[in-house]
């Protein structure tokens, strides 16, 4: 399959997936590991960190620096505004799933 097509599809989902993972404070490396552990292995640091920075800029996530084993690391968590955005993105995702299931002849159950 065309790598560009796969990249475009993943780009559409990654924001929602990352917002879903920010319910507890987590640092970038831990987030990449979590995503890979659940089967979302198509995200790299050069994609994730700019996304997290954009989330902070938009007010969807907040970052707090901590020291872990003498090393600074920034832990991210979702904000109230991020929760609102996540809810809206979930509604869009559910609508798209329903459309796809109708096309395939099935309905998506919530």
Short mmCIF file of C-alpha atoms in Angstrom, two decimals:
data_model
loop_
_atom_site.label_atom_id
_atom_site.label_comp_id
_atom_site.label_asym_id
_atom_site.label_seq_id
_atom_site.Cartn_x
_atom_site.Cartn_y
_atom_site.Cartn_z
CA UNK A 1 0.00 0.00 0.00
CA UNK A 2 1.13 3.55 -0.65
CA UNK A 3 3.07 4.88 2.37
CA UNK A 4 1.68 8.38 1.79
CA UNK A 5 -1.90 7.09 2.04
CA UNK A 6 -1.11 5.24 5.26
CA UNK A 7 0.54 8.37 6.67
CA UNK A 8 -2.50 10.50 5.80
CA UNK A 9 -4.87 8.03 7.48
CA UNK A 10 -2.72 7.85 10.62
CA UNK A 11 -2.41 11.63 10.81
CA UNK A 12 -6.18 11.86 11.09
CA UNK A 13 -6.31 9.51 14.07
CA UNK A 14 -3.17 10.39 16.01
CA UNK A 15 -4.54 13.54 17.65
CA UNK A 16 -7.52 11.73 19.13
CA UNK A 17 -5.44 8.72 20.16
CA UNK A 18 -2.89 10.92 21.94
CA UNK A 19 -5.61 12.95 23.68
CA UNK A 20 -7.12 9.68 24.91
CA UNK A 21 -3.74 8.69 26.38
CA UNK A 22 -3.17 11.93 28.30
CA UNK A 23 -5.63 11.21 31.12
CA UNK A 24 -2.70 10.56 33.46
CA UNK A 25 0.57 12.50 33.41
CA UNK A 26 2.96 10.83 30.99
CA UNK A 27 6.23 11.82 29.36
CA UNK A 28 6.81 11.59 25.63
CA UNK A 29 8.90 8.42 25.66
CA UNK A 30 6.37 6.73 27.93
CA UNK A 31 3.61 7.78 25.56
CA UNK A 32 5.42 6.33 22.55
CA UNK A 33 5.94 3.08 24.47
CA UNK A 34 2.27 2.98 25.53
CA UNK A 35 1.10 3.55 21.97
CA UNK A 36 3.39 0.83 20.63
CA UNK A 37 2.26 -1.55 23.39
CA UNK A 38 -1.38 -1.15 22.29
CA UNK A 39 -0.49 -1.71 18.63
CA UNK A 40 -0.17 1.88 17.37
CA UNK A 41 3.39 1.55 16.16
CA UNK A 42 3.32 4.17 13.43
CA UNK A 43 4.24 7.15 15.63
CA UNK A 44 7.78 8.37 16.09
CA UNK A 45 9.29 11.00 18.38
CA UNK A 46 9.62 13.47 15.48
CA UNK A 47 5.83 13.30 15.10
CA UNK A 48 4.81 13.08 18.75
CA UNK A 49 6.81 15.93 20.30
CA UNK A 50 5.65 18.61 17.84
CA UNK A 51 2.09 17.34 18.37
CA UNK A 52 2.45 17.66 22.16
CA UNK A 53 3.88 21.17 21.73
CA UNK A 54 0.89 22.09 19.54
CA UNK A 55 -1.46 20.66 22.17
CA UNK A 56 0.19 22.87 24.79
CA UNK A 57 0.01 25.92 22.53
CA UNK A 58 -3.69 25.26 21.88
CA UNK A 59 -4.37 24.73 25.59
CA UNK A 60 -5.36 21.08 25.12
CA UNK A 61 -2.54 19.71 27.28
CA UNK A 62 -0.23 21.02 29.93
CA UNK A 63 3.34 19.98 30.51
CA UNK A 64 5.23 19.93 33.78
CA UNK A 65 8.96 19.37 34.13
CA UNK A 66 10.07 16.79 36.68
CA UNK A 67 13.37 15.13 37.55
CA UNK A 68 13.52 11.36 37.18
CA UNK A 69 16.78 9.57 38.04
CA UNK A 70 18.55 12.91 37.80
CA UNK A 71 17.19 13.54 34.30
CA UNK A 72 14.63 16.22 33.49
CA UNK A 73 11.51 15.01 31.75
CA UNK A 74 8.33 16.76 30.81
CA UNK A 75 5.09 15.03 31.72
CA UNK A 76 1.97 15.93 29.80
CA UNK A 77 -1.66 15.74 30.85
CA UNK A 78 -4.91 16.73 29.19
CA UNK A 79 -6.58 20.01 30.21
CA UNK A 80 -10.29 20.82 30.51
CA UNK A 81 -10.16 22.35 27.05
CA UNK A 82 -8.43 19.22 25.77
CA UNK A 83 -11.19 17.07 27.25
CA UNK A 84 -13.73 19.17 25.36
CA UNK A 85 -11.78 18.79 22.11
CA UNK A 86 -11.39 15.06 22.73
CA UNK A 87 -15.16 14.74 23.20
CA UNK A 88 -15.78 16.57 19.91
CA UNK A 89 -13.22 14.41 18.07
CA UNK A 90 -14.83 11.28 19.51
CA UNK A 91 -18.19 12.40 18.17
CA UNK A 92 -16.68 12.88 14.70
CA UNK A 93 -15.01 9.47 14.94
CA UNK A 94 -18.28 7.78 15.97
CA UNK A 95 -20.10 9.47 13.09
CA UNK A 96 -17.45 8.30 10.63
CA UNK A 97 -17.62 4.76 12.06
CA UNK A 98 -21.40 4.77 11.63
CA UNK A 99 -21.06 5.92 8.04
CA UNK A 100 -18.49 3.21 7.31
CA UNK A 101 -20.65 0.53 8.94
CA UNK A 102 -23.65 1.67 6.87
CA UNK A 103 -21.55 1.45 3.74
CA UNK A 104 -20.52 -2.06 4.79
CA UNK A 105 -24.10 -2.93 5.78
CA UNK A 106 -23.65 -2.91 9.55
CA UNK A 107 -24.23 -0.42 12.34
CA UNK A 108 -21.64 0.58 14.91
CA UNK A 109 -22.82 -0.06 18.47
CA UNK A 110 -21.67 2.44 21.09
#
